[in-house]
Structures are given as C-alpha cells and as structure tokens.
Tab-separated table of C-alpha atoms in Angstrom:
chain	number	residue	atom	x	y	z
A	506	MET	CA	-15.541	8.292	-0.083
A	507	SER	CA	-13.233	5.413	0.856
A	508	SER	CA	-14.261	2.408	2.733
A	509	THR	CA	-10.826	1.483	4.128
A	510	PRO	CA	-11.198	0.280	7.747
A	511	ASN	CA	-9.103	2.252	10.154
A	512	VAL	CA	-7.900	-0.057	12.561
A	513	SER	CA	-4.793	1.052	14.595
A	514	ASP	CA	-4.224	-1.601	17.351
A	515	VAL	CA	-2.845	-5.048	16.857
A	516	THR	CA	-4.648	-7.727	18.484
A	517	SER	CA	-2.979	-10.414	20.624
A	518	ASP	CA	-3.591	-12.769	17.724
A	519	GLY	CA	-2.225	-10.442	15.165
A	520	ALA	CA	0.986	-10.025	17.354
A	521	ALA	CA	1.165	-13.579	17.397
A	522	TRP	CA	0.868	-13.909	13.519
A	523	LEU	CA	3.627	-11.055	13.024
A	524	ALA	CA	6.207	-12.896	15.797
A	525	SER	CA	5.759	-16.064	13.829
A	526	ALA	CA	7.640	-14.361	10.702
A	527	GLY	CA	10.955	-14.128	13.119
A	528	ALA	CA	13.265	-17.174	14.249
A	529	TYR	CA	12.226	-16.543	18.021
A	530	PRO	CA	8.832	-15.685	18.326
A	531	ARG	CA	8.332	-16.081	21.876
A	532	SER	CA	11.249	-13.255	22.058
A	533	THR	CA	9.112	-10.939	19.972
A	534	LEU	CA	6.101	-11.463	21.764
A	535	ALA	CA	7.920	-11.208	25.400
A	536	LEU	CA	9.533	-7.691	23.921
A	537	TRP	CA	6.010	-6.429	22.785
A	538	GLU	CA	4.506	-7.425	26.097
A	539	GLU	CA	7.149	-5.321	28.076
A	540	ARG	CA	7.298	-2.778	25.439
A	541	PRO	CA	4.003	-2.446	23.244
A	542	ASP	CA	5.428	1.026	21.499
A	543	ALA	CA	8.297	-0.499	20.327
A	544	PRO	CA	8.705	-1.215	16.656
A	545	VAL	CA	10.520	-4.247	15.721
A	546	VAL	CA	12.201	-5.465	12.425
A	547	LEU	CA	10.820	-8.783	11.236
A	548	PRO	CA	12.295	-10.969	8.140
A	549	CYS	CA	9.913	-11.149	5.246
A	550	GLY	CA	9.319	-14.317	2.910
A	551	SER	CA	7.680	-16.944	5.361
A	552	ALA	CA	4.925	-15.466	7.033
A	553	PHE	CA	4.504	-12.193	4.588
A	554	ASP	CA	5.835	-10.280	1.933
A	555	VAL	CA	5.688	-6.525	1.778
A	556	VAL	CA	5.273	-4.027	-1.177
A	557	SER	CA	6.422	-0.553	-0.096
A	558	VAL	CA	4.685	2.080	-2.166
A	559	PRO	CA	4.741	6.169	-1.944
A	560	THR	CA	1.944	7.049	0.707
A	561	VAL	CA	-0.064	8.876	-1.678
A	562	PHE	CA	-0.339	6.022	-4.099
A	563	GLY	CA	-0.723	3.425	-1.933
A	564	ARG	CA	-3.807	5.048	-0.267
A	565	ARG	CA	-5.130	5.160	-4.144
A	566	MET	CA	-4.365	1.462	-4.185
A	567	LEU	CA	-6.091	0.796	-0.863
A	568	ASP	CA	-9.098	2.528	-1.906
A	569	ARG	CA	-9.211	0.649	-4.926
A	570	MET	CA	-8.957	-2.568	-2.967
A	571	TRP	CA	-11.500	-1.796	-0.692
A	572	ASP	CA	-14.281	0.069	-2.680
A	573	GLU	CA	-13.623	-2.245	-5.651
A	574	GLY	CA	-11.862	-5.762	-4.744
A	575	PRO	CA	-11.485	-8.073	-2.113
A	576	GLY	CA	-9.818	-5.893	0.426
A	577	SER	CA	-6.367	-5.696	1.716
A	578	GLY	CA	-4.071	-7.467	4.650
A	579	PRO	CA	-2.423	-5.544	7.007
A	580	VAL	CA	-1.122	-2.234	5.938
A	581	ALA	CA	1.213	-0.023	8.106
A	582	GLU	CA	2.907	3.412	7.064
A	583	PHE	CA	6.612	4.014	7.528
A	584	ARG	CA	8.366	7.384	6.906
A	585	GLY	CA	6.167	8.401	3.868
A	586	ARG	CA	5.549	4.899	2.492
A	587	MET	CA	2.877	2.422	2.589
A	588	LEU	CA	3.952	-1.086	3.796
A	589	LEU	CA	1.280	-3.411	1.976
A	590	PHE	CA	1.616	-6.837	3.813
A	591	ALA	CA	1.122	-9.657	0.710
A	592	ALA	CA	1.205	-13.048	0.574
A	593	PRO	CA	4.730	-14.904	0.401
A	594	GLY	CA	6.178	-15.036	-3.122
A	595	THR	CA	4.536	-11.749	-4.232
A	596	ALA	CA	7.885	-9.702	-4.010
A	597	GLN	CA	9.503	-12.078	-6.621
A	598	ARG	CA	6.693	-12.112	-8.921
A	599	LEU	CA	4.871	-8.659	-8.651
A	600	PRO	CA	7.766	-7.118	-10.558
A	601	SER	CA	7.724	-9.144	-13.666
A	602	LEU	CA	3.883	-8.790	-13.528
A	603	LEU	CA	4.517	-4.603	-13.514
A	604	GLU	CA	6.974	-4.936	-16.193
A	605	TRP	CA	4.668	-7.035	-18.437
A	606	GLU	CA	1.637	-4.634	-17.887
A	607	GLU	CA	3.355	-1.598	-18.506
A	608	TRP	CA	4.711	-3.180	-21.912
A	609	SER	CA	0.813	-4.211	-22.646
A	610	ALA	CA	-0.119	-0.809	-21.508
A	611	ARG	CA	1.768	0.893	-23.917
A	612	GLY	CA	0.659	-0.748	-26.821
A	613	ARG	CA	-3.108	-0.381	-25.580
A	614	GLN	CA	-2.576	3.367	-25.077
A	615	GLY	CA	-0.810	4.788	-27.961
A	616	GLY	CA	2.723	4.969	-26.837
A	617	ARG	CA	1.576	5.849	-23.253
A	618	THR	CA	2.552	4.264	-20.233
A	619	VAL	CA	0.416	4.125	-17.394
A	620	ALA	CA	2.174	6.027	-14.366
A	621	VAL	CA	3.084	3.061	-11.827
A	622	PRO	CA	5.389	4.623	-8.995
A	623	PRO	CA	8.751	2.572	-8.181
A	624	LEU	CA	7.352	-0.502	-5.729
A	625	LEU	CA	9.824	-1.763	-3.393
A	626	CYS	CA	9.305	-5.620	-3.093
A	627	HIS	CA	10.449	-7.051	-0.045
A	628	GLY	CA	10.547	-10.795	0.338
A	629	ALA	CA	12.730	-13.927	1.413
A	630	GLY	CA	16.079	-12.340	2.754
A	631	ASP	CA	14.801	-8.950	3.468
A	632	ALA	CA	13.356	-7.667	6.597
A	633	VAL	CA	11.183	-4.544	7.226
A	634	THR	CA	10.357	-2.367	10.490
A	635	VAL	CA	7.099	-2.771	11.743
A	636	PRO	CA	4.947	-0.448	13.828
A	637	ALA	CA	4.481	-0.703	17.287
A	638	LEU	CA	1.126	-2.698	18.371
A	639	THR	CA	-0.590	0.431	19.837
A	640	GLY	CA	-0.782	3.902	18.179
A	641	ALA	CA	1.395	5.658	15.923
A	642	SER	CA	5.129	6.101	17.002
A	643	PRO	CA	6.248	9.546	16.188
A	644	ARG	CA	9.740	8.920	16.742
A	645	SER	CA	9.891	6.138	14.054
A	646	GLY	CA	7.299	7.605	12.092
A	647	SER	CA	5.263	4.521	11.716
A	648	ARG	CA	1.800	3.399	12.488
A	649	TRP	CA	-0.597	0.588	11.459
A	650	LEU	CA	-3.279	1.779	8.941
A	651	VAL	CA	-4.987	-1.715	8.998
A	652	ALA	CA	-3.768	-3.868	11.864
A	653	PRO	CA	-3.258	-7.512	11.648
A	654	ASP	CA	-6.344	-9.038	13.862
A	655	THR	CA	-6.201	-12.889	13.379
A	656	ARG	CA	-3.409	-15.440	13.283
A	657	LEU	CA	-3.935	-16.301	9.855
A	658	PRO	CA	-4.802	-12.847	7.839
A	659	TRP	CA	-5.730	-12.650	4.600
A	660	LEU	CA	-3.314	-11.376	2.400
A	661	PRO	CA	-3.408	-10.226	-1.057
A	662	GLY	CA	-1.186	-11.988	-3.868
A	663	PRO	CA	0.871	-10.254	-6.709
A	664	GLU	CA	-2.110	-10.478	-9.168
A	665	ILE	CA	-4.574	-8.632	-6.795
A	666	LEU	CA	-1.701	-6.125	-6.248
A	667	LEU	CA	-0.873	-5.494	-9.719
A	668	TRP	CA	-4.583	-4.974	-10.187
A	669	ALA	CA	-4.857	-2.408	-7.299
A	670	ALA	CA	-1.717	-0.661	-8.988
A	671	VAL	CA	-2.633	-0.576	-12.521
A	672	ARG	CA	-6.098	0.900	-11.537
A	673	ALA	CA	-4.840	3.504	-8.941
A	674	ALA	CA	-2.496	4.513	-11.897
A	675	ARG	CA	-5.148	4.776	-14.423
A	676	ALA	CA	-7.309	6.690	-12.101
A	677	ALA	CA	-4.739	9.343	-11.517
A	678	VAL	CA	-4.146	9.833	-15.384
A	679	ARG	CA	-6.232	12.724	-16.477
A	680	ILE	CA	-6.993	13.125	-20.153
A	681	SER	CA	-8.918	16.010	-21.993
A	682	ILE	CA	-10.692	16.412	-25.016
A	683	PHE	CA	-10.022	20.181	-24.954
A	684	PRO	CA	-6.684	21.837	-25.884
A	685	SER	CA	-4.338	23.255	-22.959
A	686	ALA	CA	-5.347	26.822	-21.530
A	687	ASP	CA	-3.476	29.821	-23.050
A	688	GLN	CA	-1.544	30.965	-20.336
A	689	ASP	CA	-1.917	34.426	-20.754
A	690	ALA	CA	-5.726	34.216	-21.025
A	691	ASN	CA	-7.893	36.025	-18.363
A	692	VAL	CA	-9.773	33.584	-16.599
A	693	TYR	CA	-12.845	34.212	-14.522
A	694	ASP	CA	-14.869	32.057	-12.277
A	695	VAL	CA	-18.340	31.969	-13.570
A	696	SER	CA	-19.723	29.549	-10.695
A	697	ARG	CA	-20.367	32.339	-8.625
A	698	ARG	CA	-22.644	34.414	-10.961
A	699	ARG	CA	-25.862	35.268	-9.697
C-alpha cells in the first residue's frame, strides 16, 4: 500500500508559489481568484522544472519516492501524463543522467536495459499547463495529485528523479527462473482444491 499523499486543492501559499513562476504573478493570482477552476500555462525554469512521465510509470515513481525515499514535490496529472514538479535545472541534467544510467545498467544486467519510458523534461524556455487550484477539471483532463501548499515547496532534483525512475523500471521487470509455459498446455487452477 502506497503512502503517497492525496492532496487535491492548492493552498493560497501554494498558489502564490505557482504564480511566482510567471512574469506577472499578481495577474495570475487575480485570474485564479476570479476563476479558481481555470488551468493556467506557466513558464518553467525559474520557480520549478517539470518532468512529464506516462501515468502508470509516474505512479510507480511516486510510490518509490514516498515509500523508500524523501517524498515528492507537487505532482499533477494532465492528459494521461504525470507532471512531477522538480528543482530548477533538473530538465537540463536529468536526460544525461538517464543516458548514463541506461549505459551502466546494460553492463550490469548482461545486455538488458532497464525500461525507463521517455521522460519529457521541461525547463528554461518551456511552459506547462498547470491544473486549476481546486478539484479536477474534466474539460482539460487535469488535476493535482499532490498540490503545492507552501511558498517554498521542497522540489526533488535530477538525482532523486533518476533514482525513482530506475527503481520503478527495475520493479516492473519480471525475471523468472522457469522456462516459459507451453502455450498449448492445459493449465488448471489448483488453488481452489479442497
């Protein structure tokens, strides 16, 4: 059972932090005050970077971060992907760390690579759509899984996200010492025997 928190509403301090990423924070806050159900596009690179991962793999990463590691920063879901908010500079560094890890994983695991799906890293010069401050937005397909709640939230750096991605990928790899089953064989469920 995962201990990932389930916080879906952004606090006023969290909204102030998000708005600080834009060129006009007061305008963003005024928009949210008038329409708290409106998603907003914010630039990356100053207050945060964002790493976008497929939802199922993102859930595995979050489970690792909360069960075995330091936890996560804010996390949103947007159109079938998870947006992991990370420390500025992560988008620039994480791809090279992943490339190195895949190379070293091949050497350790006899030619097999650990299956980390493509991670989209958004940093300086990029922008992302962040969910509305409250609840889920069915129109945009976005919601907060771990909403920002302070003016200075802790944000994972590239090393922590690398660690979580590699552990999530390794946990998904199933290795069996038994040969694959004969596809034409009859298989019976013996667990229901009396």
